Short mmCIF file of C-alpha atoms and ligand atoms in Angstrom, two decimals:
data_model
loop_
_atom_site.label_atom_id
_atom_site.label_comp_id
_atom_site.label_asym_id
_atom_site.label_seq_id
_atom_site.Cartn_x
_atom_site.Cartn_y
_atom_site.Cartn_z
CA MET T 1 20.42 -14.32 27.82
CA LYS T 2 17.57 -13.50 29.69
CA LEU T 3 15.56 -11.28 31.66
CA TRP T 4 13.43 -13.60 34.03
CA GLY T 5 16.00 -16.20 35.37
CA GLY T 6 14.99 -15.84 39.42
CA ARG T 7 12.16 -18.17 39.08
CA PHE T 8 13.37 -20.52 37.00
CA THR T 9 16.16 -23.81 38.45
CA ASP T 10 16.62 -25.08 35.17
CA GLN T 11 18.11 -24.12 31.77
CA ALA T 12 15.24 -23.13 28.70
CA ASP T 13 16.15 -26.69 25.70
CA HIS T 14 18.43 -24.35 23.28
CA ILE T 15 15.20 -25.84 20.14
CA MET T 16 13.15 -24.04 22.65
CA GLU T 17 15.79 -20.62 22.24
CA GLN T 18 15.50 -20.86 19.20
CA PHE T 19 11.62 -20.73 18.91
CA ASN T 20 11.40 -18.36 21.68
CA THR T 21 13.50 -15.60 20.24
CA SER T 22 11.83 -12.78 18.33
CA LEU T 23 15.28 -10.94 17.99
CA PRO T 24 16.01 -12.03 14.01
CA VAL T 25 12.30 -10.38 13.40
CA ASP T 26 12.41 -7.60 16.07
CA TYR T 27 15.56 -6.23 15.04
CA ARG T 28 13.92 -3.36 13.44
CA LEU T 29 12.42 -2.04 16.93
CA PHE T 30 15.55 -0.15 18.13
CA ARG T 31 15.05 2.95 17.65
CA GLU T 32 11.83 2.78 19.34
CA ASP T 33 12.94 0.41 21.47
CA ILE T 34 15.33 3.18 23.13
CA ALA T 35 13.26 6.76 21.92
CA GLY T 36 10.51 4.33 24.31
CA SER T 37 13.03 3.41 26.97
CA ARG T 38 14.31 7.43 27.42
CA ALA T 39 10.71 8.99 27.28
CA HIS T 40 10.89 6.18 30.10
CA VAL T 41 13.21 7.24 32.10
CA THR T 42 12.46 10.92 31.54
CA MET T 43 9.24 10.61 32.89
CA LEU T 44 10.64 8.53 35.76
CA VAL T 45 12.75 11.32 37.01
CA PHE T 46 9.84 13.87 36.61
CA CYS T 47 7.58 11.50 38.43
CA ASP T 48 10.74 10.93 41.76
CA LEU T 49 11.48 7.88 40.58
CA LEU T 50 14.71 7.82 39.66
CA THR T 51 17.53 10.55 40.72
CA PRO T 52 18.71 13.01 38.08
CA GLU T 53 21.92 11.43 38.11
CA GLU T 54 20.84 8.13 37.43
CA GLY T 55 18.40 9.43 34.37
CA ASP T 56 21.08 11.12 33.21
CA LEU T 57 23.34 7.74 33.38
CA LEU T 58 20.44 5.77 31.23
CA MET T 59 20.05 8.16 29.13
CA ASN T 60 23.79 8.55 28.38
CA GLY T 61 23.89 4.68 27.91
CA LEU T 62 20.61 4.85 25.95
CA THR T 63 22.80 7.42 23.56
CA SER T 64 25.52 5.52 24.00
CA ILE T 65 23.97 1.75 22.40
CA LEU T 66 22.17 3.98 19.81
CA GLU T 67 25.05 5.51 18.26
CA ASP T 68 27.29 2.66 18.28
CA ILE T 69 23.51 0.57 16.89
CA GLU T 70 23.79 3.24 14.32
CA SER T 71 27.65 3.77 13.04
CA GLY T 72 27.36 -0.29 13.30
CA ALA T 73 29.76 -0.60 15.68
CA LEU T 74 27.27 -2.14 18.30
CA LYS T 75 25.58 -5.77 16.31
CA ILE T 76 21.46 -7.07 17.39
CA GLU T 77 22.90 -10.65 17.08
CA GLY T 78 23.65 -13.64 19.64
CA ASN T 79 21.60 -14.94 22.50
CA TYR T 80 18.63 -12.69 22.95
CA GLU T 81 15.22 -13.34 23.89
CA ASP T 82 13.64 -9.84 21.69
CA ILE T 83 15.52 -6.01 21.29
CA HIS T 84 14.51 -5.99 24.05
CA SER T 85 15.84 -7.50 26.20
CA PHE T 86 19.28 -6.92 23.52
CA VAL T 87 18.71 -2.90 24.70
CA GLU T 88 18.05 -3.68 28.11
CA MET T 89 21.11 -5.36 28.37
CA HIS T 90 23.61 -4.21 26.98
CA LEU T 91 22.47 -0.61 28.77
CA THR T 92 23.38 -2.46 32.11
CA GLU T 93 26.56 -3.62 30.84
CA ARG T 94 27.29 0.09 29.53
CA VAL T 95 25.94 1.57 32.43
CA GLY T 96 26.37 -0.30 35.78
CA GLU T 97 23.32 -2.04 38.36
CA VAL T 98 21.65 1.54 37.39
CA GLY T 99 20.93 -0.24 34.55
CA LYS T 100 18.33 -2.56 36.06
CA LYS T 101 16.63 0.40 36.66
CA LEU T 102 14.79 1.10 34.21
CA HIS T 103 12.65 -1.46 33.81
CA THR T 104 10.56 0.52 36.32
CA GLY T 105 6.56 0.79 35.97
CA ARG T 106 7.18 -0.61 32.96
CA SER T 107 6.84 -4.49 31.19
CA ARG T 108 7.90 -6.21 28.71
CA ASN T 109 3.73 -5.96 27.14
CA ASP T 110 3.45 -2.45 27.34
CA GLN T 111 6.71 -1.74 25.58
CA VAL T 112 6.29 -3.47 23.13
CA ALA T 113 2.93 -2.17 21.96
CA VAL T 114 5.36 1.22 22.58
CA ASP T 115 7.72 0.23 20.37
CA MET T 116 5.46 -0.56 17.20
CA ARG T 117 2.60 1.65 17.31
CA LEU T 118 5.37 4.36 17.02
CA TYR T 119 7.03 2.22 14.45
CA ALA T 120 3.92 1.46 11.88
CA LYS T 121 2.94 4.97 12.94
CA ASN T 122 6.29 5.75 11.51
CA GLN T 123 5.63 3.03 8.54
CA ALA T 124 2.99 4.15 7.72
CA GLY T 125 4.48 7.94 6.91
CA GLU T 126 6.45 6.66 4.50
CA VAL T 127 4.16 4.88 2.29
CA MET T 128 1.95 8.06 2.69
CA ASP T 129 4.80 9.05 1.05
CA LYS T 130 5.13 6.44 -1.70
CA LEU T 131 1.38 6.30 -2.46
CA GLN T 132 1.91 10.05 -3.75
CA MET T 133 5.52 9.47 -5.91
CA LEU T 134 2.52 7.47 -7.59
CA ILE T 135 0.21 10.08 -8.09
CA ASP T 136 2.50 12.17 -8.88
CA SER T 137 4.29 9.50 -11.69
CA LEU T 138 0.34 8.85 -13.44
CA THR T 139 -0.28 12.34 -13.29
CA GLU T 140 2.87 13.02 -14.99
CA LYS T 141 2.81 9.99 -17.72
CA ALA T 142 -1.42 11.20 -18.15
CA LYS T 143 -0.31 14.86 -18.64
CA ALA T 144 1.81 14.06 -21.04
CA ASN T 145 -0.34 11.85 -23.24
CA ASN T 146 -3.78 13.45 -23.67
CA VAL T 147 -4.27 10.73 -26.60
CA ILE T 148 -7.74 8.74 -26.96
CA MET T 149 -7.96 4.84 -26.93
CA PRO T 150 -10.23 2.02 -26.33
CA GLY T 151 -12.65 1.67 -23.56
CA TYR T 152 -12.84 -1.64 -22.24
CA THR T 153 -16.06 -3.09 -20.71
CA HIS T 154 -16.47 -6.92 -20.36
CA MET T 155 -12.64 -6.45 -21.82
CA GLN T 156 -14.53 -5.25 -24.78
CA ARG T 157 -13.95 -2.42 -26.95
CA ALA T 158 -16.58 -0.28 -26.04
CA GLN T 159 -15.82 3.87 -26.15
CA VAL T 160 -13.07 6.35 -26.69
CA VAL T 161 -11.57 7.37 -23.35
CA THR T 162 -8.08 8.68 -23.01
CA PHE T 163 -4.95 7.61 -21.62
CA SER T 164 -5.01 10.81 -19.34
CA HIS T 165 -8.47 9.73 -18.16
CA HIS T 166 -7.10 6.34 -18.19
CA LEU T 167 -4.21 6.59 -15.95
CA GLY T 168 -6.25 9.08 -13.84
CA ALA T 169 -8.40 6.54 -12.38
CA TYR T 170 -5.61 4.92 -11.30
CA ALA T 171 -4.64 7.91 -9.13
CA GLN T 172 -7.40 8.88 -7.57
CA MET T 173 -7.25 4.68 -6.28
CA PHE T 174 -3.92 5.31 -5.28
CA LYS T 175 -5.22 9.22 -4.20
CA ARG T 176 -7.73 7.14 -1.59
CA ASP T 177 -5.38 4.93 -0.65
CA LYS T 178 -3.50 7.96 1.02
CA ARG T 179 -6.97 9.34 2.78
CA ARG T 180 -7.08 5.55 4.32
CA VAL T 181 -3.98 5.32 5.80
CA ALA T 182 -4.04 8.59 6.99
CA ASN T 183 -6.69 7.56 8.62
CA ALA T 184 -5.29 4.79 10.57
CA ILE T 185 -2.23 6.44 11.91
CA ASP T 186 -4.48 9.01 13.53
CA ILE T 187 -7.50 5.97 14.54
CA LEU T 188 -3.47 4.26 16.14
CA ASP T 189 -1.70 8.00 17.39
CA GLU T 190 -2.37 6.04 21.53
CA ASN T 191 0.35 5.36 24.38
CA PRO T 192 -0.29 2.18 25.50
CA LEU T 193 2.82 3.16 27.81
CA GLY T 194 1.71 3.15 31.52
CA CYS T 195 -0.13 -0.25 31.32
CA GLY T 196 2.30 -2.18 32.22
CA ALA T 197 1.87 -5.87 31.56
CA LEU T 198 -2.51 -5.39 31.54
CA ALA T 199 -2.71 -3.38 35.24
CA GLY T 200 -0.46 -0.26 34.97
CA THR T 201 1.47 -0.06 37.97
CA THR T 202 1.22 0.43 41.39
CA HIS T 203 4.52 3.46 41.14
CA ASN T 204 3.16 7.29 41.07
CA ILE T 205 3.92 6.78 37.39
CA ASP T 206 2.71 9.92 34.91
CA ARG T 207 1.19 8.50 31.45
CA GLU T 208 0.87 12.18 29.93
CA VAL T 209 4.73 12.78 29.89
CA THR T 210 5.75 9.69 27.95
CA THR T 211 2.60 11.00 25.77
CA LYS T 212 3.98 14.16 24.66
CA LEU T 213 7.35 13.07 24.58
CA LEU T 214 6.49 10.44 21.93
CA GLY T 215 4.69 12.62 20.11
CA PHE T 216 1.19 10.72 20.89
CA HIS T 217 -2.35 12.59 20.71
CA LYS T 218 -2.76 10.56 24.06
CA PRO T 219 -3.05 7.94 26.64
CA VAL T 220 -5.28 4.99 25.62
CA ASP T 221 -7.95 5.29 28.41
CA ASN T 222 -8.21 1.62 28.57
CA PHE T 223 -4.88 -1.43 30.22
CA LEU T 224 -6.06 -4.30 29.31
CA ASP T 225 -6.75 -3.19 25.81
CA GLY T 226 -3.98 -0.82 25.63
CA VAL T 227 -1.38 -4.35 26.45
CA SER T 228 -3.73 -6.37 23.74
CA ASP T 229 -4.81 -3.98 20.83
CA ARG T 230 -3.02 -5.48 17.91
CA ASP T 231 -5.72 -3.26 15.48
CA TYR T 232 -3.76 -0.38 14.13
CA LEU T 233 -2.02 -3.49 12.41
CA LEU T 234 -5.11 -5.56 10.90
CA GLU T 235 -5.95 -2.11 9.96
CA LEU T 236 -2.68 -0.83 7.94
CA LEU T 237 -2.05 -4.76 6.34
CA SER T 238 -6.08 -4.03 5.18
CA ASP T 239 -4.32 -1.40 3.10
CA PHE T 240 -1.61 -2.45 2.28
CA SER T 241 -4.27 -5.52 0.60
CA ILE T 242 -6.38 -3.28 -0.66
CA ILE T 243 -2.59 -0.72 -1.93
CA MET T 244 -1.57 -4.19 -3.61
CA MET T 245 -4.95 -5.20 -5.24
CA HIS T 246 -5.32 -1.67 -6.90
CA LEU T 247 -1.29 -1.85 -7.95
CA SER T 248 -2.58 -5.48 -9.41
CA ARG T 249 -4.66 -3.88 -11.62
CA LEU T 250 -2.43 -1.71 -13.14
CA SER T 251 0.73 -4.72 -13.73
CA GLU T 252 -2.75 -6.26 -15.26
CA GLU T 253 -3.71 -3.48 -17.73
CA LEU T 254 0.44 -2.39 -18.77
CA ILE T 255 0.57 -6.95 -19.45
CA LEU T 256 -2.25 -6.56 -22.27
CA TRP T 257 -1.18 -3.06 -22.69
CA SER T 258 2.49 -3.96 -23.96
CA SER T 259 1.57 -7.00 -24.69
CA GLN T 260 2.36 -8.40 -29.24
CA GLU T 261 -1.48 -8.08 -29.51
CA PHE T 262 -2.18 -5.31 -28.34
CA LYS T 263 1.03 -3.13 -28.42
CA PHE T 264 -0.68 0.20 -26.50
CA ILE T 265 2.65 0.80 -24.89
CA THR T 266 6.05 -0.20 -24.70
CA MET T 267 7.64 -0.51 -21.29
CA ALA T 268 11.18 -0.10 -20.79
CA ASP T 269 13.60 -2.34 -20.80
CA ALA T 270 14.89 -1.53 -17.10
CA TYR T 271 11.51 -3.11 -15.70
CA SER T 272 11.69 -5.96 -18.49
CA THR T 273 14.03 -9.55 -18.86
CA GLY T 274 14.41 -11.69 -21.29
CA SER T 275 13.52 -15.59 -21.91
CA SER T 276 16.44 -18.48 -22.21
CA ILE T 277 15.52 -19.53 -25.54
CA MET T 278 13.22 -17.80 -26.72
CA PRO T 279 15.71 -14.58 -28.76
CA GLN T 280 12.46 -11.89 -28.78
CA LYS T 281 10.92 -12.29 -25.74
CA LYS T 282 10.68 -8.94 -23.60
CA ASN T 283 9.00 -9.64 -20.91
CA PRO T 284 7.05 -7.62 -18.10
CA ASP T 285 8.33 -9.12 -14.92
CA ALA T 286 8.20 -6.39 -13.20
CA ALA T 287 4.29 -5.77 -13.19
CA GLU T 288 3.82 -10.20 -12.61
CA LEU T 289 6.16 -9.88 -9.77
CA ILE T 290 3.35 -7.29 -8.44
CA ARG T 291 0.24 -9.12 -9.55
CA GLY T 292 1.96 -11.84 -8.31
CA LYS T 293 3.63 -10.53 -4.49
CA THR T 294 -0.77 -9.30 -3.90
CA GLY T 295 -1.15 -12.61 -3.06
CA ARG T 296 1.75 -12.51 -0.09
CA VAL T 297 0.12 -9.45 1.42
CA TYR T 298 -3.15 -10.64 1.71
CA GLY T 299 -1.76 -13.80 3.08
CA SER T 300 0.20 -11.56 5.82
CA LEU T 301 -4.07 -10.14 7.22
CA PHE T 302 -4.63 -12.77 7.29
CA ALA T 303 -2.59 -14.30 9.21
CA LEU T 304 -2.71 -11.56 11.16
CA LEU T 305 -6.72 -11.81 12.06
CA THR T 306 -6.14 -15.61 12.22
CA THR T 307 -3.55 -15.63 15.10
CA LEU T 308 -5.35 -13.70 16.81
CA LYS T 309 -9.25 -14.00 17.05
CA GLY T 310 -8.76 -16.55 19.84
CA LEU T 311 -6.71 -14.64 22.02
CA PRO T 312 -8.57 -13.95 25.36
CA LEU T 313 -7.30 -10.65 26.82
CA THR T 314 -4.31 -9.48 27.62
CA TYR T 315 -1.32 -9.60 26.64
CA ASN T 316 -0.71 -13.73 24.66
CA LYS T 317 3.00 -14.62 23.18
CA ASP T 318 1.40 -15.30 19.91
CA MET T 319 1.00 -12.47 19.23
CA GLN T 320 4.25 -11.52 18.52
CA GLU T 321 3.75 -12.88 15.23
CA ASP T 322 2.79 -10.19 13.94
CA LYS T 323 5.25 -8.93 13.37
CA GLU T 324 6.80 -10.39 10.75
CA GLN T 325 3.27 -10.38 9.01
CA PHE T 326 3.69 -6.94 9.13
CA PHE T 327 7.26 -6.03 8.52
CA ASP T 328 6.94 -8.41 5.33
CA ALA T 329 3.94 -6.73 4.38
CA LEU T 330 5.37 -3.57 4.09
CA ASP T 331 8.58 -4.25 2.52
CA THR T 332 6.27 -5.76 0.24
CA VAL T 333 4.14 -2.62 -0.64
CA GLY T 334 6.83 0.04 -0.21
CA ASP T 335 8.96 -2.40 -3.18
CA CYS T 336 6.43 -2.59 -5.37
CA LEU T 337 5.09 1.38 -5.04
CA LEU T 338 8.29 2.80 -6.39
CA ILE T 339 9.30 -0.29 -8.75
CA MET T 340 4.90 0.69 -10.14
CA SER T 341 6.46 4.39 -10.06
CA LYS T 342 8.52 3.84 -12.32
CA MET T 343 7.66 1.61 -14.87
CA ILE T 344 5.22 4.26 -15.18
CA ASP T 345 8.35 6.92 -15.53
CA THR T 346 9.79 4.67 -18.65
CA LEU T 347 6.78 3.89 -20.17
CA THR T 348 6.30 4.83 -24.38
CA VAL T 349 2.86 5.23 -26.02
CA ASN T 350 1.84 3.79 -29.14
CA ASP T 351 -0.85 5.91 -29.74
CA ASP T 352 -0.77 5.80 -33.85
CA ASN T 353 -1.90 1.81 -32.48
CA MET T 354 -3.89 2.87 -29.98
CA LYS T 355 -6.17 5.32 -32.70
CA ALA T 356 -6.04 1.52 -34.72
CA ALA T 357 -7.70 -0.38 -32.58
CA ILE T 358 -10.40 2.56 -32.17
CA LYS T 359 -11.29 2.07 -35.54
CA GLY T 360 -11.39 -1.80 -36.13
CA GLY T 361 -14.01 -1.22 -32.23
CA PHE T 362 -17.16 0.54 -33.63
CA LEU T 363 -16.58 2.64 -30.48
CA ASN T 364 -18.14 5.76 -31.72
CA ALA T 365 -21.53 3.71 -32.13
CA THR T 366 -23.69 5.43 -29.40
CA GLU T 367 -22.51 8.36 -30.32
CA VAL T 368 -24.36 7.44 -33.62
CA ALA T 369 -27.40 6.44 -31.42
CA ASP T 370 -26.85 9.98 -28.98
CA TYR T 371 -27.02 11.40 -33.17
CA LEU T 372 -30.30 9.86 -34.16
CA VAL T 373 -32.07 10.24 -30.11
CA ALA T 374 -31.06 13.98 -30.92
CA LYS T 375 -33.60 14.08 -34.35
CA GLY T 376 -35.90 12.84 -33.09
CA THR T 377 -35.55 8.73 -32.80
CA PRO T 378 -36.01 7.05 -29.89
CA PHE T 379 -33.56 5.60 -28.05
CA ARG T 380 -34.14 2.14 -28.28
CA ASP T 381 -35.61 2.52 -32.19
CA ALA T 382 -31.67 3.81 -32.44
CA HIS T 383 -29.98 1.49 -30.70
CA GLU T 384 -31.47 -1.10 -32.58
CA ILE T 385 -30.59 0.64 -35.86
CA VAL T 386 -27.70 1.52 -35.55
CA GLY T 387 -26.86 -2.96 -34.34
CA ARG T 388 -27.98 -3.29 -38.49
CA ILE T 389 -25.43 -0.13 -39.72
CA ILE T 390 -22.94 -2.31 -37.46
CA ILE T 391 -23.58 -5.15 -38.98
CA TYR T 392 -23.71 -3.93 -42.65
CA CYS T 393 -20.31 -2.42 -41.32
CA GLU T 394 -18.50 -6.53 -40.12
CA GLU T 395 -20.11 -7.59 -43.71
CA GLN T 396 -18.33 -4.86 -45.72
CA LYS T 397 -15.39 -4.44 -43.82
CA LYS T 398 -15.07 -1.09 -43.42
CA ALA T 399 -15.71 1.33 -40.06
CA ILE T 400 -18.94 3.21 -39.75
CA GLU T 401 -17.64 6.45 -40.53
CA ASP T 402 -15.71 5.18 -43.69
CA LEU T 403 -19.48 4.76 -44.80
CA THR T 404 -20.87 7.17 -47.52
CA ILE T 405 -24.22 8.93 -46.70
CA ALA T 406 -26.20 6.67 -49.16
CA GLU T 407 -25.25 4.32 -46.69
CA LEU T 408 -25.74 5.13 -43.97
CA ALA T 409 -29.58 6.11 -45.05
CA GLN T 410 -30.49 3.11 -46.32
CA PHE T 411 -30.77 2.62 -42.38
CA SER T 412 -32.58 6.23 -41.05
CA ASP T 413 -33.59 9.47 -43.56
CA LEU T 414 -32.37 11.67 -40.31
CA ILE T 415 -28.02 10.36 -41.56
CA VAL T 416 -27.36 13.16 -43.10
CA ASP T 417 -23.88 14.69 -43.83
CA ASP T 418 -23.43 16.55 -39.68
CA ILE T 419 -22.83 12.15 -38.72
CA TYR T 420 -19.25 12.13 -39.84
CA GLU T 421 -18.27 15.78 -37.05
CA TYR T 422 -20.92 13.87 -34.72
CA ILE T 423 -19.39 10.81 -34.48
CA ASP T 424 -15.53 11.80 -35.50
CA TYR T 425 -12.93 10.29 -32.10
CA GLU T 426 -12.10 12.87 -31.00
CA ASN T 427 -14.95 15.46 -31.66
CA ILE T 428 -16.35 13.04 -29.46
CA ILE T 429 -14.37 13.71 -26.26
CA THR T 430 -13.29 17.42 -26.98
CA LYS T 431 -17.13 18.51 -27.41
CA GLY T 432 -18.55 15.57 -25.84
CA ASN T 433 -20.10 16.64 -21.72
CA LYS T 434 -18.09 13.37 -20.47
CA GLY T 435 -14.95 15.72 -19.82
CA LEU T 436 -12.42 13.13 -20.13
CA LEU T 437 -10.19 16.01 -21.46
CA LYS T 438 -10.08 17.95 -18.20
CA GLN T 439 -9.88 15.54 -15.56
CA VAL T 440 -6.75 14.09 -15.97
N1 LIG L 1 8.78 -10.55 21.88
C1 LIG L 1 7.48 -10.33 22.84
C2 LIG L 1 6.74 -9.35 21.25
O1 LIG L 1 6.93 -9.40 20.64
C3 LIG L 1 8.08 -9.17 23.93
C4 LIG L 1 6.72 -8.86 24.50
C5 LIG L 1 6.79 -9.95 25.34
N2 LIG L 1 6.36 -10.22 26.14
C6 LIG L 1 6.24 -11.17 27.59
N3 LIG L 1 5.67 -10.61 28.30
N4 LIG L 1 6.41 -12.17 26.74
O2 LIG L 1 5.48 -10.19 21.95
#
């Protein structure tokens, strides 16, 4: 069933209809489509383009369609070209001839543009809520586990940090992500309804009315741009890609930390799976899936960038491809944020293993150099001296703090008893100037 039969004499090929339809994908815009139509009807009545009676009939019809879809009484299926055709045709079935007046002064081009903006705006708000949920989980887990662990550069043990500070780094990333999404919402917050197919309409409509009713900040400034702008989807997809990159880095750490080689954390059974052949295995599948799905979200961003790059103004059917990419990325990022938040809530920290890793990694070597510097040794010389101490420790299979003063004094006579307090791991954190404990 189509909205444009008049111009055509031959039937569309069945396979073309299947190829052309977007209903299996854009059905999820039904709320926004009906909200957009209701605002449009109110505006048409306000501008005397419909009588109040006609307006009431259309409003009641649209409300009944929404209620029936929500209750399941009306299923979104059948041979319709898209969600816009589905709603309009059901409306005319329900309210009769007046249903055919709904599309006065409107095109599906500005209709789909307003539907997508409304949907993107709502859903981006939900992504922000899920980001906050994860930030809360990270902050809680960090507060409850203010314990020391090795910090790494080049994947080599480097200096002592705290588990709280490490998780806090991820909280910072997700806070920035939230600001990025808020900024994207701010930029997209313009109403394209009223742009018509591309050039507005000869009817005396009022775009301020629909702008206010739909909760947009302002109407778009340019009609051609209004119907063909999909920048906001690209912007959100790029924000989602950055979120996934952060989630993927965190996943990678959880996978490493839960391995037999590290044993820094234990993941809850609920987010792990077993092996069908190796009975001892507990695999971090949830984290691996998040890491894997990152590629899929990057893919959506690149697919849509590529779809749009050659399109002349204004609307082209290529743009219908925006929905599958955006919806898939949106669902993926939403699921991953939720799962990550639960994984963080339920993991347990093996602080003894973290401490043991610190001891084995000479993680107070920099502080020994700082100690010598404090006593007047130039830093480069101090660095050299500590290098020799490390070689000695490796030969003796001892940590620096396990050497006696006599052993340490072989390398510099400035080293005396107060060294042990200076290079104690907990002291490095609490007395040091890094402020690690404060900055959860
Ligand atoms: N399903 C279409 C889309 O998503 C709706 C707009 C159709 N407009 C048109 N001129 N055929 O892009």
